[in-house]
């Protein structure tokens, strides 16, 4: 059973460009979570999605950030008009059900130049 | 409200024991523990639900005291592979599924 997959693993964008981060959950998992992690810091919750639904986006900045988890295909975290402060590691995690353990993907390291 | 982890860092010699604590100011439904090695993804260790349960596998175990809103992770006879940063993630009493992570405890095990 393949684990959570994320791509790309590393992404470099210039200020003002768009960044698209993809996450394919473990087989059988329909719950996806996105987290952001700055160097030497903990994981900050961004958004929780179930298939086609955003359940909790309380950790997501109101502007420039959006997330989706379509019926078919991976979950996408989209950052428009990136700024230097968006540079971080972005992890997604999947879970088989509400309140269950979350399994993390390898992360996407975003660098904004 | 972010849970508070203590200590922030600990250095052990192989074979020694360690305890990592996680405290919250709000009522909790569950506590999750993860270990992350530098440059890698967090790895799930265990989940504890309210009810004061204790869990463990191999030489790593944990307890959850819901009255005190705190959890402790116990590492006994530490191995070199235990090195990494340990995070607790807490879920509020409403079972919101959103995990709020502490800042982490960096554990270094030396030969």
Tab-separated table of N, CA and C in Angstrom, chain B residues 2-100:
chain	number	residue	atom	x	y	z
B	2	UNK	N	-2.141	26.503	21.276
B	2	UNK	CA	-1.066	25.551	21.027
B	2	UNK	C	-0.663	24.834	22.309
B	3	UNK	N	-0.553	23.507	22.284
B	3	UNK	CA	-0.099	22.805	23.486
B	3	UNK	C	1.366	23.135	23.766
B	4	UNK	N	1.729	23.018	25.026
B	4	UNK	CA	3.099	23.317	25.452
B	4	UNK	C	3.842	22.010	25.687
B	5	UNK	N	4.957	21.863	25.036
B	5	UNK	CA	5.769	20.670	25.206
B	5	UNK	C	6.981	20.988	26.076
B	6	UNK	N	7.346	20.011	26.892
B	6	UNK	CA	8.559	20.155	27.693
B	6	UNK	C	9.223	18.793	27.854
B	7	UNK	N	10.542	18.756	27.907
B	7	UNK	CA	11.437	19.889	27.697
B	7	UNK	C	11.511	20.260	26.215
B	8	UNK	N	12.199	21.337	25.909
B	8	UNK	CA	12.377	21.730	24.506
B	8	UNK	C	13.390	20.828	23.829
B	9	UNK	N	14.375	20.405	24.596
B	9	UNK	CA	15.407	19.542	24.044
B	9	UNK	C	15.954	18.640	25.137
B	10	UNK	N	16.405	17.467	24.744
B	10	UNK	CA	17.003	16.548	25.696
B	10	UNK	C	18.068	15.727	24.979
B	11	UNK	N	19.163	15.511	25.677
B	11	UNK	CA	20.267	14.712	25.140
B	11	UNK	C	20.448	13.489	26.027
B	12	UNK	N	20.471	12.336	25.419
B	12	UNK	CA	20.591	11.085	26.149
B	12	UNK	C	21.774	10.283	25.626
B	13	UNK	N	22.202	9.351	26.459
B	13	UNK	CA	23.110	8.309	25.986
B	13	UNK	C	22.248	7.090	25.686
B	14	UNK	N	22.672	6.323	24.713
B	14	UNK	CA	21.961	5.106	24.343
B	14	UNK	C	21.656	4.278	25.596
B	15	UNK	N	20.407	3.829	25.707
B	15	UNK	CA	20.009	3.015	26.846
B	15	UNK	C	19.330	3.784	27.960
B	16	UNK	N	19.433	5.118	27.919
B	16	UNK	CA	18.780	5.918	28.964
B	16	UNK	C	17.305	6.143	28.636
B	17	UNK	N	16.569	6.610	29.635
B	17	UNK	CA	15.132	6.843	29.485
B	17	UNK	C	14.842	8.338	29.356
B	18	UNK	N	13.687	8.645	28.773
B	18	UNK	CA	13.268	10.043	28.660
B	18	UNK	C	11.755	10.141	28.747
B	19	UNK	N	11.296	11.287	29.232
B	19	UNK	CA	9.864	11.582	29.276
B	19	UNK	C	9.637	12.932	28.616
B	20	UNK	N	8.667	12.971	27.721
B	20	UNK	CA	8.313	14.219	27.042
B	20	UNK	C	6.867	14.525	27.402
B	21	UNK	N	6.627	15.745	27.812
B	21	UNK	CA	5.297	16.134	28.264
B	21	UNK	C	4.611	17.091	27.288
B	22	UNK	N	3.295	17.015	27.284
B	22	UNK	CA	2.480	17.846	26.405
B	22	UNK	C	1.273	18.315	27.209
B	23	UNK	N	1.133	19.628	27.384
B	23	UNK	CA	0.052	20.169	28.200
B	23	UNK	C	-0.791	21.144	27.404
B	24	UNK	N	-2.088	21.091	27.653
B	24	UNK	CA	-2.994	21.989	26.960
B	24	UNK	C	-3.817	22.767	27.974
B	25	UNK	N	-4.229	23.966	27.585
B	25	UNK	CA	-5.063	24.786	28.464
B	25	UNK	C	-6.552	24.536	28.213
B	26	UNK	N	-6.870	23.683	27.241
B	26	UNK	CA	-8.270	23.405	26.931
B	26	UNK	C	-8.548	21.919	27.039
B	27	UNK	N	-9.835	21.603	27.177
B	27	UNK	CA	-10.235	20.198	27.280
B	27	UNK	C	-9.915	19.483	25.971
B	28	UNK	N	-9.429	18.280	26.095
B	28	UNK	CA	-8.973	17.542	24.924
B	28	UNK	C	-9.809	16.306	24.656
B	29	UNK	N	-9.931	15.981	23.367
B	29	UNK	CA	-10.572	14.735	22.962
B	29	UNK	C	-9.511	13.673	22.682
B	30	UNK	N	-8.399	14.096	22.102
B	30	UNK	CA	-7.346	13.135	21.797
B	30	UNK	C	-5.998	13.817	21.736
B	31	UNK	N	-4.969	12.994	21.869
B	31	UNK	CA	-3.592	13.459	21.723
B	31	UNK	C	-2.881	12.511	20.754
B	32	UNK	N	-2.192	13.090	19.787
B	32	UNK	CA	-1.441	12.299	18.811
B	32	UNK	C	0.045	12.596	18.999
B	33	UNK	N	0.870	11.573	18.853
B	33	UNK	CA	2.326	11.753	18.951
B	33	UNK	C	2.998	11.369	17.643
B	34	UNK	N	3.952	12.223	17.232
B	34	UNK	CA	4.678	12.010	15.998
B	34	UNK	C	6.165	12.232	16.256
B	35	UNK	N	6.977	11.582	15.440
B	35	UNK	CA	8.430	11.818	15.464
B	35	UNK	C	8.849	12.266	14.071
B	36	UNK	N	9.674	13.291	14.025
B	36	UNK	CA	10.155	13.798	12.739
B	36	UNK	C	11.680	13.885	12.761
B	37	UNK	N	12.285	13.271	11.781
B	37	UNK	CA	13.735	13.399	11.626
B	37	UNK	C	14.008	14.541	10.645
B	38	UNK	N	15.170	15.119	10.759
B	38	UNK	CA	15.504	16.313	9.983
B	38	UNK	C	15.295	16.090	8.489
B	39	UNK	N	14.516	16.974	7.876
B	39	UNK	CA	14.292	16.897	6.435
B	39	UNK	C	13.306	15.828	6.001
B	40	UNK	N	12.672	15.173	6.969
B	40	UNK	CA	11.731	14.116	6.614
B	40	UNK	C	10.323	14.460	7.082
B	41	UNK	N	9.386	13.609	6.730
B	41	UNK	CA	8.001	13.796	7.146
B	41	UNK	C	7.797	13.298	8.572
B	42	UNK	N	6.862	13.870	9.290
B	42	UNK	CA	6.505	13.329	10.608
B	42	UNK	C	5.974	11.906	10.470
B	43	UNK	N	6.336	11.065	11.422
B	43	UNK	CA	5.893	9.669	11.422
B	43	UNK	C	4.984	9.441	12.619
B	44	UNK	N	3.835	8.863	12.365
B	44	UNK	CA	2.853	8.612	13.419
B	44	UNK	C	3.386	7.592	14.421
B	45	UNK	N	3.244	7.911	15.706
B	45	UNK	CA	3.652	6.974	16.759
B	45	UNK	C	2.439	6.345	17.429
B	46	UNK	N	1.568	7.185	17.962
B	46	UNK	CA	0.363	6.666	18.594
B	46	UNK	C	-0.652	7.765	18.832
B	47	UNK	N	-1.896	7.327	19.045
B	47	UNK	CA	-2.991	8.233	19.324
B	47	UNK	C	-3.641	7.790	20.631
B	48	UNK	N	-3.961	8.721	21.487
B	48	UNK	CA	-4.632	8.421	22.743
B	48	UNK	C	-5.927	9.199	22.804
B	49	UNK	N	-6.998	8.501	23.135
B	49	UNK	CA	-8.304	9.129	23.248
B	49	UNK	C	-8.629	9.381	24.710
B	50	UNK	N	-9.518	10.327	24.956
B	50	UNK	CA	-9.862	10.636	26.333
B	50	UNK	C	-10.455	9.394	26.995
B	51	UNK	N	-10.192	9.266	28.270
B	51	UNK	CA	-10.558	8.056	28.989
B	51	UNK	C	-9.382	7.578	29.801
B	52	UNK	N	-8.259	8.358	29.713
B	52	UNK	CA	-7.104	8.054	30.538
B	52	UNK	C	-6.366	6.820	30.094
B	53	UNK	N	-6.425	6.519	28.819
B	53	UNK	CA	-5.778	5.293	28.377
B	53	UNK	C	-4.272	5.463	28.261
B	54	UNK	N	-3.644	4.336	28.218
B	54	UNK	CA	-2.194	4.292	28.049
B	54	UNK	C	-1.904	3.352	26.896
B	55	UNK	N	-0.926	3.727	26.092
B	55	UNK	CA	-0.605	2.872	24.960
B	55	UNK	C	0.885	2.690	24.865
B	56	UNK	N	1.291	1.725	24.127
B	56	UNK	CA	2.726	1.559	23.932
B	56	UNK	C	3.015	0.486	22.917
B	57	UNK	N	4.162	0.650	22.302
B	57	UNK	CA	4.654	-0.436	21.469
B	57	UNK	C	6.163	-0.384	21.533
B	58	UNK	N	6.740	-1.549	21.584
B	58	UNK	CA	8.178	-1.663	21.754
B	58	UNK	C	8.546	-0.960	23.057
B	59	UNK	N	9.429	-0.008	23.029
B	59	UNK	CA	9.848	0.651	24.268
B	59	UNK	C	9.355	2.093	24.319
B	60	UNK	N	8.340	2.403	23.546
B	60	UNK	CA	7.761	3.737	23.569
B	60	UNK	C	6.311	3.615	24.017
B	61	UNK	N	5.947	4.351	25.031
B	61	UNK	CA	4.580	4.303	25.527
B	61	UNK	C	4.133	5.718	25.857
B	62	UNK	N	2.833	5.870	26.084
B	62	UNK	CA	2.304	7.200	26.372
B	62	UNK	C	1.086	7.079	27.261
B	63	UNK	N	0.822	8.147	27.987
B	63	UNK	CA	-0.369	8.211	28.820
B	63	UNK	C	-1.099	9.511	28.520
B	64	UNK	N	-2.388	9.537	28.871
B	64	UNK	CA	-3.210	10.724	28.626
B	64	UNK	C	-4.083	10.930	29.852
B	65	UNK	N	-3.871	12.019	30.525
B	65	UNK	CA	-4.674	12.378	31.679
B	65	UNK	C	-5.612	13.494	31.247
B	66	UNK	N	-6.864	13.147	30.977
B	66	UNK	CA	-7.791	14.148	30.443
B	66	UNK	C	-8.187	15.191	31.485
B	67	UNK	N	-8.126	14.826	32.754
B	67	UNK	CA	-8.471	15.800	33.793
B	67	UNK	C	-7.437	16.902	33.858
B	68	UNK	N	-6.190	16.523	33.670
B	68	UNK	CA	-5.104	17.505	33.696
B	68	UNK	C	-4.810	18.045	32.309
B	69	UNK	N	-5.491	17.508	31.304
B	69	UNK	CA	-5.283	17.917	29.916
B	69	UNK	C	-3.814	17.800	29.523
B	70	UNK	N	-3.236	16.692	29.859
B	70	UNK	CA	-1.842	16.509	29.496
B	70	UNK	C	-1.546	15.066	29.129
B	71	UNK	N	-0.513	14.931	28.338
B	71	UNK	CA	-0.065	13.617	27.911
B	71	UNK	C	1.443	13.545	28.078
B	72	UNK	N	1.932	12.348	28.323
B	72	UNK	CA	3.368	12.144	28.453
B	72	UNK	C	3.795	10.982	27.556
B	73	UNK	N	4.921	11.158	26.930
B	73	UNK	CA	5.504	10.115	26.078
B	73	UNK	C	6.732	9.572	26.790
B	74	UNK	N	6.794	8.259	26.956
B	74	UNK	CA	7.887	7.623	27.672
B	74	UNK	C	8.734	6.821	26.698
B	75	UNK	N	10.015	7.116	26.699
B	75	UNK	CA	10.940	6.354	25.867
B	75	UNK	C	11.921	5.647	26.802
B	76	UNK	N	11.898	4.346	26.785
B	76	UNK	CA	12.764	3.590	27.676
B	76	UNK	C	13.871	2.905	26.884
B	77	UNK	N	15.018	2.791	27.535
B	77	UNK	CA	16.183	2.142	26.907
B	77	UNK	C	16.380	2.676	25.497
B	78	UNK	N	16.561	3.999	25.408
B	78	UNK	CA	16.571	4.675	24.116
B	78	UNK	C	17.625	4.097	23.167
B	79	UNK	N	17.268	4.139	21.899
B	79	UNK	CA	18.156	3.674	20.834
B	79	UNK	C	18.545	4.869	19.973
B	80	UNK	N	19.623	4.723	19.215
B	80	UNK	CA	20.076	5.811	18.350
B	80	UNK	C	18.966	6.255	17.401
B	81	UNK	N	18.151	5.302	16.968
B	81	UNK	CA	17.082	5.598	16.010
B	81	UNK	C	15.967	6.451	16.609
B	82	UNK	N	15.987	6.625	17.909
B	82	UNK	CA	14.953	7.451	18.558
B	82	UNK	C	15.224	8.947	18.372
B	83	UNK	N	16.407	9.291	17.923
B	83	UNK	CA	16.738	10.700	17.735
B	83	UNK	C	15.773	11.358	16.751
B	84	UNK	N	15.404	12.569	17.038
B	84	UNK	CA	14.490	13.314	16.176
B	84	UNK	C	13.727	14.322	17.009
B	85	UNK	N	12.778	14.978	16.380
B	85	UNK	CA	11.927	15.924	17.099
B	85	UNK	C	10.560	15.305	17.292
B	86	UNK	N	10.090	15.316	18.505
B	86	UNK	CA	8.808	14.722	18.853
B	86	UNK	C	7.754	15.817	18.993
B	87	UNK	N	6.648	15.617	18.306
B	87	UNK	CA	5.549	16.574	18.359
B	87	UNK	C	4.313	15.905	18.943
B	88	UNK	N	3.621	16.642	19.781
B	88	UNK	CA	2.285	16.198	20.153
B	88	UNK	C	1.290	17.064	19.384
B	89	UNK	N	0.205	16.457	18.982
B	89	UNK	CA	-0.877	17.168	18.319
B	89	UNK	C	-2.142	16.927	19.121
B	90	UNK	N	-2.834	17.993	19.459
B	90	UNK	CA	-4.019	17.839	20.290
B	90	UNK	C	-5.284	18.164	19.521
B	91	UNK	N	-6.328	17.461	19.872
B	91	UNK	CA	-7.639	17.671	19.246
B	91	UNK	C	-8.602	18.075	20.340
B	92	UNK	N	-9.342	19.148	20.126
B	92	UNK	CA	-10.236	19.692	21.126
B	92	UNK	C	-11.383	18.765	21.453
B	93	UNK	N	-12.053	19.048	22.557
B	93	UNK	CA	-13.070	18.154	23.095
B	93	UNK	C	-14.212	17.915	22.116
B	94	UNK	N	-14.462	18.876	21.265
B	94	UNK	CA	-15.538	18.693	20.309
B	94	UNK	C	-15.205	17.689	19.217
B	95	UNK	N	-13.984	17.181	19.218
B	95	UNK	CA	-13.610	16.248	18.176
B	95	UNK	C	-13.620	16.892	16.812
B	96	UNK	N	-12.928	18.006	16.707
B	96	UNK	CA	-12.977	18.783	15.475
B	96	UNK	C	-12.082	18.231	14.381
B	97	UNK	N	-11.290	17.232	14.713
B	97	UNK	CA	-10.352	16.622	13.773
B	97	UNK	C	-9.169	17.507	13.435
B	98	UNK	N	-9.235	18.784	13.815
B	98	UNK	CA	-8.099	19.647	13.533
B	98	UNK	C	-7.068	19.441	14.637
B	99	UNK	N	-5.859	19.100	14.248
B	99	UNK	CA	-4.792	18.911	15.221
B	99	UNK	C	-4.003	20.202	15.370
B	100	UNK	N	-3.754	20.570	16.626
B	100	UNK	CA	-2.891	21.709	16.914
B	100	UNK	C	-1.607	21.133	17.503
